[in-house]
PDB file of C-alpha atoms in Angstrom:
ATOM      1  CA  MET A 826     124.704  51.263 309.141  1.00  0.00           C
ATOM      2  CA  THR A 827     125.251  48.537 306.578  1.00  0.00           C
ATOM      3  CA  PRO A 828     123.294  48.845 303.324  1.00  0.00           C
ATOM      4  CA  PHE A 829     122.733  45.605 301.489  1.00  0.00           C
ATOM      5  CA  ARG A 830     120.517  44.242 298.761  1.00  0.00           C
ATOM      6  CA  SER A 831     119.359  40.972 297.298  1.00  0.00           C
ATOM      7  CA  ALA A 832     121.934  39.531 294.936  1.00  0.00           C
ATOM      8  CA  GLN A 833     119.113  38.040 292.857  1.00  0.00           C
ATOM      9  CA  PRO A 834     115.365  38.549 293.038  1.00  0.00           C
ATOM     10  CA  PHE A 835     113.291  35.983 294.853  1.00  0.00           C
ATOM     11  CA  THR A 836     111.076  34.359 292.262  1.00  0.00           C
ATOM     12  CA  ILE A 837     107.540  33.571 293.380  1.00  0.00           C
ATOM     13  CA  ALA A 838     105.636  31.365 290.928  1.00  0.00           C
ATOM     14  CA  GLY A 839     101.923  31.426 291.583  1.00  0.00           C
ATOM     15  CA  ALA A 840      99.258  29.262 290.046  1.00  0.00           C
ATOM     16  CA  VAL A 841      96.225  30.735 288.346  1.00  0.00           C
ATOM     17  CA  PRO A 842      93.237  28.544 289.211  1.00  0.00           C
ATOM     18  CA  PRO A 843      91.597  26.995 286.159  1.00  0.00           C
ATOM     19  CA  ALA A 844      88.616  28.884 284.857  1.00  0.00           C
ATOM     20  CA  PRO A 845      85.326  27.261 285.830  1.00  0.00           C
ATOM     21  CA  PRO A 846      83.476  25.613 282.957  1.00  0.00           C
ATOM     22  CA  ALA A 847      81.037  27.847 281.130  1.00  0.00           C
ATOM     23  CA  ARG A 848      77.509  27.591 282.512  1.00  0.00           C
ATOM     24  CA  VAL A 849      75.847  29.253 279.553  1.00  0.00           C
ATOM     25  CA  HIS A 850      75.828  27.974 275.986  1.00  0.00           C
ATOM     26  CA  LEU A 851      74.303  29.064 272.701  1.00  0.00           C
ATOM     27  CA  ARG A 852      72.693  25.995 271.158  1.00  0.00           C
ATOM     28  CA  ASN A 853      69.800  25.294 268.823  1.00  0.00           C
ATOM     29  CA  ASN A 854      68.701  28.910 268.718  1.00  0.00           C
ATOM     30  CA  LYS A 855      68.527  29.065 272.497  1.00  0.00           C
ATOM     31  CA  ILE A 856      70.785  30.419 275.188  1.00  0.00           C
ATOM     32  CA  GLU A 857      70.908  27.433 277.502  1.00  0.00           C
ATOM     33  CA  PHE A 858      71.966  27.088 281.113  1.00  0.00           C
ATOM     34  CA  ASP A 859      71.319  24.477 283.752  1.00  0.00           C
ATOM     35  CA  GLU A 860      70.910  26.803 286.698  1.00  0.00           C
ATOM     36  CA  LYS A 861      67.815  28.874 287.320  1.00  0.00           C
ATOM     37  CA  ILE A 862      67.493  32.598 287.541  1.00  0.00           C
ATOM     38  CA  GLN A 863      66.209  33.035 291.069  1.00  0.00           C
ATOM     39  CA  PHE A 864      63.563  35.485 292.217  1.00  0.00           C
ATOM     40  CA  GLU A 865      62.191  36.517 295.548  1.00  0.00           C
ATOM     41  CA  ALA A 866      59.093  34.499 296.442  1.00  0.00           C
ATOM     42  CA  ASN A 867      55.957  35.589 294.573  1.00  0.00           C
ATOM     43  CA  SER A 868      57.894  38.569 293.212  1.00  0.00           C
ATOM     44  CA  ALA A 869      59.782  39.703 290.116  1.00  0.00           C
ATOM     45  CA  VAL A 870      62.773  40.845 292.164  1.00  0.00           C
ATOM     46  CA  ILE A 871      65.880  38.983 291.016  1.00  0.00           C
ATOM     47  CA  LYS A 872      67.987  37.572 293.822  1.00  0.00           C
ATOM     48  CA  ASP A 873      71.594  38.749 294.016  1.00  0.00           C
ATOM     49  CA  VAL A 874      72.763  35.145 293.776  1.00  0.00           C
ATOM     50  CA  SER A 875      71.763  35.160 290.107  1.00  0.00           C
ATOM     51  CA  SER A 876      73.970  38.115 289.173  1.00  0.00           C
ATOM     52  CA  SER A 877      76.883  35.993 287.990  1.00  0.00           C
ATOM     53  CA  LEU A 878      74.610  33.788 285.880  1.00  0.00           C
ATOM     54  CA  LEU A 879      73.027  36.833 284.272  1.00  0.00           C
ATOM     55  CA  HIS A 880      76.487  38.237 283.631  1.00  0.00           C
ATOM     56  CA  GLU A 881      77.457  35.057 281.794  1.00  0.00           C
ATOM     57  CA  ILE A 882      74.241  35.196 279.778  1.00  0.00           C
ATOM     58  CA  ALA A 883      75.071  38.783 278.865  1.00  0.00           C
ATOM     59  CA  GLU A 884      78.579  37.723 277.845  1.00  0.00           C
ATOM     60  CA  VAL A 885      77.139  35.169 275.427  1.00  0.00           C
ATOM     61  CA  ILE A 886      74.846  37.827 273.961  1.00  0.00           C
ATOM     62  CA  ARG A 887      77.731  40.274 273.643  1.00  0.00           C
ATOM     63  CA  LYS A 888      80.021  37.732 271.997  1.00  0.00           C
ATOM     64  CA  ASN A 889      77.399  36.744 269.461  1.00  0.00           C
ATOM     65  CA  PRO A 890      76.491  39.965 267.652  1.00  0.00           C
ATOM     66  CA  GLN A 891      74.756  37.933 264.939  1.00  0.00           C
ATOM     67  CA  LEU A 892      71.901  37.445 267.410  1.00  0.00           C
ATOM     68  CA  LYS A 893      69.641  40.308 266.465  1.00  0.00           C
ATOM     69  CA  LYS A 894      66.605  39.511 268.554  1.00  0.00           C
ATOM     70  CA  ILE A 895      66.292  37.396 271.662  1.00  0.00           C
ATOM     71  CA  SER A 896      62.988  36.653 273.325  1.00  0.00           C
ATOM     72  CA  ILE A 897      63.136  36.278 277.088  1.00  0.00           C
ATOM     73  CA  GLU A 898      60.243  34.051 278.041  1.00  0.00           C
ATOM     74  CA  GLY A 899      58.989  33.500 281.565  1.00  0.00           C
ATOM     75  CA  HIS A 900      57.142  30.343 282.538  1.00  0.00           C
ATOM     76  CA  ALA A 901      55.354  29.342 285.712  1.00  0.00           C
ATOM     77  CA  SER A 902      53.923  26.149 287.102  1.00  0.00           C
ATOM     78  CA  SER A 903      50.172  25.712 287.278  1.00  0.00           C
ATOM     79  CA  GLU A 904      50.370  25.760 291.055  1.00  0.00           C
ATOM     80  CA  GLY A 905      48.936  28.626 293.062  1.00  0.00           C
ATOM     81  CA  ASP A 906      47.398  30.496 290.152  1.00  0.00           C
ATOM     82  CA  VAL A 907      45.112  32.525 292.386  1.00  0.00           C
ATOM     83  CA  PRO A 908      43.554  34.749 291.322  1.00  0.00           C
ATOM     84  CA  SER A 909      43.426  33.228 287.881  1.00  0.00           C
ATOM     85  CA  GLY A 910      46.072  34.763 285.661  1.00  0.00           C
ATOM     86  CA  HIS A 911      48.350  35.673 288.547  1.00  0.00           C
ATOM     87  CA  ASN A 912      51.040  33.227 287.459  1.00  0.00           C
ATOM     88  CA  LYS A 913      51.004  34.487 283.910  1.00  0.00           C
ATOM     89  CA  GLN A 914      51.339  38.041 285.112  1.00  0.00           C
ATOM     90  CA  LEU A 915      54.140  37.076 287.467  1.00  0.00           C
ATOM     91  CA  SER A 916      56.023  35.178 284.750  1.00  0.00           C
ATOM     92  CA  ASP A 917      55.625  38.199 282.490  1.00  0.00           C
ATOM     93  CA  GLU A 918      56.961  40.525 285.166  1.00  0.00           C
ATOM     94  CA  ARG A 919      59.884  38.198 285.800  1.00  0.00           C
ATOM     95  CA  ALA A 920      60.783  38.016 282.105  1.00  0.00           C
ATOM     96  CA  LYS A 921      60.650  41.798 281.911  1.00  0.00           C
ATOM     97  CA  ALA A 922      62.751  42.086 285.080  1.00  0.00           C
ATOM     98  CA  VAL A 923      65.429  39.943 283.463  1.00  0.00           C
ATOM     99  CA  MET A 924      65.302  42.063 280.314  1.00  0.00           C
ATOM    100  CA  THR A 925      65.594  45.251 282.356  1.00  0.00           C
ATOM    101  CA  TYR A 926      68.532  43.796 284.287  1.00  0.00           C
ATOM    102  CA  LEU A 927      70.387  42.929 281.083  1.00  0.00           C
ATOM    103  CA  ILE A 928      69.758  46.385 279.646  1.00  0.00           C
ATOM    104  CA  GLN A 929      70.532  48.400 282.762  1.00  0.00           C
ATOM    105  CA  LYS A 930      73.188  46.335 284.532  1.00  0.00           C
ATOM    106  CA  GLU A 931      74.851  44.626 281.580  1.00  0.00           C
ATOM    107  CA  SER A 932      74.370  47.319 278.923  1.00  0.00           C
ATOM    108  CA  ILE A 933      72.774  44.980 276.407  1.00  0.00           C
ATOM    109  CA  ASP A 934      71.123  46.932 273.601  1.00  0.00           C
ATOM    110  CA  ALA A 935      67.412  47.068 274.343  1.00  0.00           C
ATOM    111  CA  SER A 936      66.586  46.595 270.667  1.00  0.00           C
ATOM    112  CA  ARG A 937      67.955  43.040 270.844  1.00  0.00           C
ATOM    113  CA  LEU A 938      65.627  41.935 273.619  1.00  0.00           C
ATOM    114  CA  SER A 939      61.938  41.334 274.159  1.00  0.00           C
ATOM    115  CA  ALA A 940      60.160  39.751 277.107  1.00  0.00           C
ATOM    116  CA  THR A 941      56.980  37.727 277.449  1.00  0.00           C
ATOM    117  CA  GLY A 942      55.309  35.738 280.206  1.00  0.00           C
ATOM    118  CA  TRP A 943      53.493  32.526 279.371  1.00  0.00           C
ATOM    119  CA  GLY A 944      52.312  31.487 282.795  1.00  0.00           C
ATOM    120  CA  SER A 945      51.730  27.738 282.785  1.00  0.00           C
ATOM    121  CA  GLU A 946      50.754  27.517 279.112  1.00  0.00           C
ATOM    122  CA  LYS A 947      53.965  25.833 277.953  1.00  0.00           C
ATOM    123  CA  PRO A 948      55.006  23.183 280.440  1.00  0.00           C
ATOM    124  CA  ILE A 949      58.085  21.091 279.668  1.00  0.00           C
ATOM    125  CA  ALA A 950      57.507  18.535 282.409  1.00  0.00           C
ATOM    126  CA  SER A 951      54.704  16.910 284.375  1.00  0.00           C
ATOM    127  CA  ILE A 952      52.436  19.278 286.250  1.00  0.00           C
ATOM    128  CA  ASP A 953      51.542  16.478 288.675  1.00  0.00           C
ATOM    129  CA  THR A 954      54.853  16.179 290.497  1.00  0.00           C
ATOM    130  CA  GLU A 955      56.844  18.767 292.408  1.00  0.00           C
ATOM    131  CA  GLU A 956      59.911  17.909 290.360  1.00  0.00           C
ATOM    132  CA  GLY A 957      57.973  18.543 287.167  1.00  0.00           C
ATOM    133  CA  ARG A 958      56.446  21.756 288.439  1.00  0.00           C
ATOM    134  CA  GLU A 959      59.915  22.977 289.441  1.00  0.00           C
ATOM    135  CA  LYS A 960      61.168  22.350 285.902  1.00  0.00           C
ATOM    136  CA  ASN A 961      58.218  24.245 284.508  1.00  0.00           C
ATOM    137  CA  ARG A 962      59.149  27.372 286.468  1.00  0.00           C
ATOM    138  CA  ARG A 963      61.820  28.829 284.254  1.00  0.00           C
ATOM    139  CA  VAL A 964      63.095  31.706 282.150  1.00  0.00           C
ATOM    140  CA  GLU A 965      64.182  30.878 278.610  1.00  0.00           C
ATOM    141  CA  PHE A 966      66.173  32.835 276.043  1.00  0.00           C
ATOM    142  CA  LEU A 967      65.078  32.080 272.486  1.00  0.00           C
ATOM    143  CA  VAL A 968      66.840  33.460 269.428  1.00  0.00           C
ATOM    144  CA  VAL A 969      64.095  34.764 267.177  1.00  0.00           C
ATOM    145  CA  GLU A 970      66.196  36.678 264.670  1.00  0.00           C
ATOM    146  CA  GLN A 971      69.802  36.494 263.638  1.00  0.00           C
ATOM    147  CA  ASP A 972      72.067  37.402 260.754  1.00  0.00           C
ATOM    148  CA  PRO A 973      71.989  34.884 257.922  1.00  0.00           C
ATOM    149  CA  GLN A 974      75.739  34.302 258.151  1.00  0.00           C
ATOM    150  CA  PRO A 975      76.702  31.021 259.795  1.00  0.00           C
ATOM    151  CA  ALA A 976      76.764  31.459 263.541  1.00  0.00           C
ATOM    152  CA  THR A 977      79.642  30.020 265.460  1.00  0.00           C
ATOM    153  CA  GLU A 978      78.964  29.158 269.063  1.00  0.00           C
ATOM    154  CA  LYS A 979      80.830  31.471 271.314  1.00  0.00           C
ATOM    155  CA  THR A 980      80.724  31.083 275.028  1.00  0.00           C
ATOM    156  CA  PRO A 981      82.703  32.983 277.610  1.00  0.00           C
TER     157      PRO A 981
ATOM    158  CA  MET B 433     132.594  54.247 340.449  1.00  0.00           C
ATOM    159  CA  LYS B 434     129.792  51.775 340.791  1.00  0.00           C
ATOM    160  CA  LEU B 435     127.213  51.579 338.044  1.00  0.00           C
ATOM    161  CA  PRO B 436     123.756  50.119 338.539  1.00  0.00           C
ATOM    162  CA  ILE B 437     123.481  46.634 337.074  1.00  0.00           C
ATOM    163  CA  SER B 438     120.546  47.688 334.900  1.00  0.00           C
ATOM    164  CA  LEU B 439     122.650  50.415 333.309  1.00  0.00           C
ATOM    165  CA  VAL B 440     125.478  47.995 332.631  1.00  0.00           C
ATOM    166  CA  VAL B 441     123.033  45.581 330.966  1.00  0.00           C
ATOM    167  CA  ALA B 442     121.529  48.379 328.922  1.00  0.00           C
ATOM    168  CA  LEU B 443     124.924  49.515 327.728  1.00  0.00           C
ATOM    169  CA  PHE B 444     126.225  46.129 326.742  1.00  0.00           C
ATOM    170  CA  ALA B 445     123.163  44.052 325.880  1.00  0.00           C
ATOM    171  CA  PRO B 446     122.947  45.170 322.238  1.00  0.00           C
ATOM    172  CA  CYS B 447     126.376  43.826 321.572  1.00  0.00           C
ATOM    173  CA  VAL B 448     126.156  40.583 323.496  1.00  0.00           C
ATOM    174  CA  ALA B 449     126.736  37.821 320.971  1.00  0.00           C
ATOM    175  CA  CYS B 450     126.767  40.402 318.224  1.00  0.00           C
ATOM    176  CA  THR B 451     128.728  40.115 315.062  1.00  0.00           C
ATOM    177  CA  VAL B 452     129.823  42.573 312.416  1.00  0.00           C
ATOM    178  CA  ARG B 453     128.743  41.615 308.944  1.00  0.00           C
ATOM    179  CA  SER B 454     129.845  42.854 305.574  1.00  0.00           C
ATOM    180  CA  ALA B 455     127.120  43.883 303.114  1.00  0.00           C
ATOM    181  CA  ASP B 456     127.400  40.472 301.476  1.00  0.00           C
ATOM    182  CA  GLY B 457     127.175  38.753 304.831  1.00  0.00           C
ATOM    183  CA  TYR B 458     124.136  40.787 305.750  1.00  0.00           C
ATOM    184  CA  ALA B 459     122.514  39.926 302.422  1.00  0.00           C
ATOM    185  CA  ARG B 460     123.309  36.230 302.803  1.00  0.00           C
ATOM    186  CA  ASP B 461     122.015  35.916 306.352  1.00  0.00           C
ATOM    187  CA  THR B 462     118.972  38.061 305.772  1.00  0.00           C
ATOM    188  CA  GLY B 463     118.196  36.235 302.559  1.00  0.00           C
ATOM    189  CA  ALA B 464     118.202  32.936 304.421  1.00  0.00           C
ATOM    190  CA  VAL B 465     115.678  34.325 306.901  1.00  0.00           C
ATOM    191  CA  LEU B 466     113.496  35.882 304.216  1.00  0.00           C
ATOM    192  CA  ALA B 467     113.487  32.595 302.319  1.00  0.00           C
ATOM    193  CA  THR B 468     111.599  30.963 305.187  1.00  0.00           C
ATOM    194  CA  ARG B 469     108.548  33.023 304.184  1.00  0.00           C
ATOM    195  CA  LYS B 470     108.574  32.243 300.473  1.00  0.00           C
ATOM    196  CA  ASP B 471     105.932  29.534 300.813  1.00  0.00           C
ATOM    197  CA  ALA B 472     103.651  31.848 302.764  1.00  0.00           C
ATOM    198  CA  ILE B 473     104.136  34.603 300.194  1.00  0.00           C
ATOM    199  CA  ARG B 474     103.422  32.127 297.388  1.00  0.00           C
ATOM    200  CA  ALA B 475     100.210  31.027 299.125  1.00  0.00           C
ATOM    201  CA  CYS B 476      99.179  34.650 299.514  1.00  0.00           C
ATOM    202  CA  TYR B 477      99.942  35.284 295.831  1.00  0.00           C
ATOM    203  CA  ASP B 478      97.843  32.273 294.827  1.00  0.00           C
ATOM    204  CA  GLY B 479      94.990  33.865 296.746  1.00  0.00           C
ATOM    205  CA  VAL B 480      95.439  37.140 294.868  1.00  0.00           C
ATOM    206  CA  LEU B 481      95.439  35.263 291.554  1.00  0.00           C
ATOM    207  CA  LYS B 482      91.998  33.835 292.291  1.00  0.00           C
ATOM    208  CA  ALA B 483      90.547  37.317 292.113  1.00  0.00           C
ATOM    209  CA  THR B 484      93.091  38.853 289.745  1.00  0.00           C
ATOM    210  CA  PRO B 485      94.532  36.213 287.406  1.00  0.00           C
ATOM    211  CA  GLU B 486      96.668  38.784 285.573  1.00  0.00           C
ATOM    212  CA  ALA B 487      98.452  39.988 288.729  1.00  0.00           C
ATOM    213  CA  LYS B 488     102.229  39.770 288.324  1.00  0.00           C
ATOM    214  CA  GLY B 489     105.346  41.884 288.382  1.00  0.00           C
ATOM    215  CA  THR B 490     108.081  42.974 290.715  1.00  0.00           C
ATOM    216  CA  VAL B 491     107.889  44.049 294.332  1.00  0.00           C
ATOM    217  CA  THR B 492     110.835  45.838 295.905  1.00  0.00           C
ATOM    218  CA  VAL B 493     110.837  46.283 299.648  1.00  0.00           C
ATOM    219  CA  LYS B 494     113.111  48.232 301.903  1.00  0.00           C
ATOM    220  CA  PHE B 495     113.575  47.449 305.559  1.00  0.00           C
ATOM    221  CA  ASP B 496     115.810  47.900 308.554  1.00  0.00           C
ATOM    222  CA  VAL B 497     117.553  45.178 310.519  1.00  0.00           C
ATOM    223  CA  GLU B 498     117.716  46.211 314.128  1.00  0.00           C
ATOM    224  CA  THR B 499     120.811  45.842 316.227  1.00  0.00           C
ATOM    225  CA  GLU B 500     118.765  44.686 319.173  1.00  0.00           C
ATOM    226  CA  GLY B 501     117.391  41.259 318.476  1.00  0.00           C
ATOM    227  CA  GLY B 502     118.181  41.381 314.767  1.00  0.00           C
ATOM    228  CA  GLY B 503     114.562  42.059 313.942  1.00  0.00           C
ATOM    229  CA  ILE B 504     113.490  43.040 310.446  1.00  0.00           C
ATOM    230  CA  ALA B 505     111.510  46.231 310.873  1.00  0.00           C
ATOM    231  CA  HIS B 506     109.983  49.131 308.998  1.00  0.00           C
ATOM    232  CA  VAL B 507     109.243  47.043 305.916  1.00  0.00           C
ATOM    233  CA  ALA B 508     108.041  49.346 303.166  1.00  0.00           C
ATOM    234  CA  VAL B 509     107.360  48.942 299.478  1.00  0.00           C
ATOM    235  CA  ASP B 510     109.668  50.915 297.210  1.00  0.00           C
ATOM    236  CA  PRO B 511     107.343  52.190 294.489  1.00  0.00           C
ATOM    237  CA  THR B 512     110.192  52.922 292.105  1.00  0.00           C
ATOM    238  CA  GLY B 513     111.096  49.240 291.970  1.00  0.00           C
ATOM    239  CA  THR B 514     107.578  47.835 292.098  1.00  0.00           C
ATOM    240  CA  THR B 515     105.383  46.957 289.145  1.00  0.00           C
ATOM    241  CA  ALA B 516     103.046  44.433 290.796  1.00  0.00           C
ATOM    242  CA  PRO B 517      99.641  45.605 292.054  1.00  0.00           C
ATOM    243  CA  PRO B 518      99.218  46.533 295.732  1.00  0.00           C
ATOM    244  CA  PRO B 519      97.607  43.229 296.828  1.00  0.00           C
ATOM    245  CA  VAL B 520     100.727  41.396 295.652  1.00  0.00           C
ATOM    246  CA  ALA B 521     103.000  43.882 297.417  1.00  0.00           C
ATOM    247  CA  ASP B 522     100.946  43.358 300.569  1.00  0.00           C
ATOM    248  CA  CYS B 523     101.752  39.653 300.385  1.00  0.00           C
ATOM    249  CA  VAL B 524     105.406  40.561 300.875  1.00  0.00           C
ATOM    250  CA  THR B 525     105.092  43.219 303.538  1.00  0.00           C
ATOM    251  CA  HIS B 526     102.628  41.216 305.639  1.00  0.00           C
ATOM    252  CA  ASN B 527     104.825  38.152 305.626  1.00  0.00           C
ATOM    253  CA  LEU B 528     108.104  39.762 306.612  1.00  0.00           C
ATOM    254  CA  THR B 529     107.015  40.905 310.019  1.00  0.00           C
ATOM    255  CA  GLY B 530     108.408  39.065 312.993  1.00  0.00           C
ATOM    256  CA  LEU B 531     111.551  37.847 311.279  1.00  0.00           C
ATOM    257  CA  ALA B 532     114.999  38.274 312.801  1.00  0.00           C
ATOM    258  CA  ILE B 533     118.544  37.368 311.888  1.00  0.00           C
ATOM    259  CA  ALA B 534     120.750  35.594 314.376  1.00  0.00           C
ATOM    260  CA  PRO B 535     122.989  36.630 315.833  1.00  0.00           C
ATOM    261  CA  PRO B 536     122.143  40.314 315.648  1.00  0.00           C
ATOM    262  CA  ASP B 537     124.665  42.629 314.086  1.00  0.00           C
ATOM    263  CA  SER B 538     126.311  45.457 315.898  1.00  0.00           C
ATOM    264  CA  LYS B 539     125.515  47.710 312.963  1.00  0.00           C
ATOM    265  CA  GLU B 540     122.025  48.399 311.760  1.00  0.00           C
ATOM    266  CA  GLY B 541     121.199  46.923 308.366  1.00  0.00           C
ATOM    267  CA  LYS B 542     119.392  48.726 305.562  1.00  0.00           C
ATOM    268  CA  GLY B 543     118.051  46.119 303.213  1.00  0.00           C
ATOM    269  CA  THR B 544     116.564  46.262 299.736  1.00  0.00           C
ATOM    270  CA  TRP B 545     114.951  43.078 298.472  1.00  0.00           C
ATOM    271  CA  VAL B 546     113.321  42.279 295.162  1.00  0.00           C
ATOM    272  CA  TYR B 547     110.594  39.711 294.533  1.00  0.00           C
ATOM    273  CA  GLU B 548     109.489  38.644 291.082  1.00  0.00           C
ATOM    274  CA  PHE B 549     105.943  37.346 290.789  1.00  0.00           C
ATOM    275  CA  ALA B 550     104.788  35.310 287.824  1.00  0.00           C
ATOM    276  CA  ALA B 551     101.719  33.200 287.287  1.00  0.00           C
ATOM    277  CA  THR B 552     101.338  29.902 285.508  1.00  0.00           C
ATOM    278  CA  GLY B 553      98.221  28.077 284.399  1.00  0.00           C
ATOM    279  CA  GLY B 554      94.782  29.488 283.641  1.00  0.00           C
ATOM    280  CA  SER B 555      94.694  32.150 280.973  1.00  0.00           C
ATOM    281  CA  ALA B 556      97.186  34.459 282.633  1.00  0.00           C
ATOM    282  CA  ALA B 557     100.315  32.393 282.101  1.00  0.00           C
ATOM    283  CA  ALA B 558     103.111  34.772 281.315  1.00  0.00           C
ATOM    284  CA  PRO B 559     106.842  34.904 281.712  1.00  0.00           C
ATOM    285  CA  ALA B 560     108.169  36.489 284.853  1.00  0.00           C
ATOM    286  CA  ALA B 561     108.576  40.197 284.748  1.00  0.00           C
ATOM    287  CA  ARG B 562     112.140  41.287 284.681  1.00  0.00           C
ATOM    288  CA  ALA B 563     113.218  42.641 288.028  1.00  0.00           C
ATOM    289  CA  ARG B 564     114.002  46.283 288.107  1.00  0.00           C
ATOM    290  CA  THR B 565     117.164  47.308 289.880  1.00  0.00           C
ATOM    291  CA  ALA B 566     116.344  48.726 293.238  1.00  0.00           C
ATOM    292  CA  PRO B 567     118.063  51.896 294.275  1.00  0.00           C
ATOM    293  CA  LYS B 568     120.775  51.531 296.826  1.00  0.00           C
ATOM    294  CA  SER B 569     120.009  52.400 300.404  1.00  0.00           C
TER     295      SER B 569
END
């Protein structure tokens, strides 16, 4: 038997892939993101595909302790509001589902969050086109109370 | 006395075209063979870094070099000389199978090999971990 060993270690230099750009930003008293939180059809069940987005939203909340109160606001399009008020109720349930997710899965302090559904009362785009109606279906995060000290934007 | 041909082959085959290497010779020849898998190990490590950007450290493996065929066999991680996480160590062990030195040696080899893994780029850039000295076989 012949024992032997490497005279010098083999060096393996790997490359860490660049971090993807942040999808979630704190701007103008809102937590903004381009993607949508996705729900099962006609339901307040959040799809698994939105977990990473919600995690990034939670990271922004965590890294900005000056945000004392954030209102999670659900909005629907005016389409399919049968029976009347269904869309408002659904948007309310979806906003509350997001709040519950952030509290239970991301350990965000419940006292920092509130949730409301507005139905189709606050459209941001045309209600006459599908593109507009799609924009109107959304969940927003509005900062309603924060410490008076100057807030610096912090994103993950 | 007449011996069956198969027995004659069995007796002498291991040493056909064999050589006798010193420890340095074994290390040199084996190192050349192991080096052929560095790119594959690097690619595997890059894959680990996608999920674990902070993964780095040293992996020490021990293995045998068989007299028949010169195959590198029984590759095992030496935990006392390994600081990298298991997925990185797996990159080494999985990529050393199927290698063989040529010509085979008439004496079995007991190898100890050290790999240093370091990452660059992203937020995990860090200098290479210093290799720990592997115990002798």
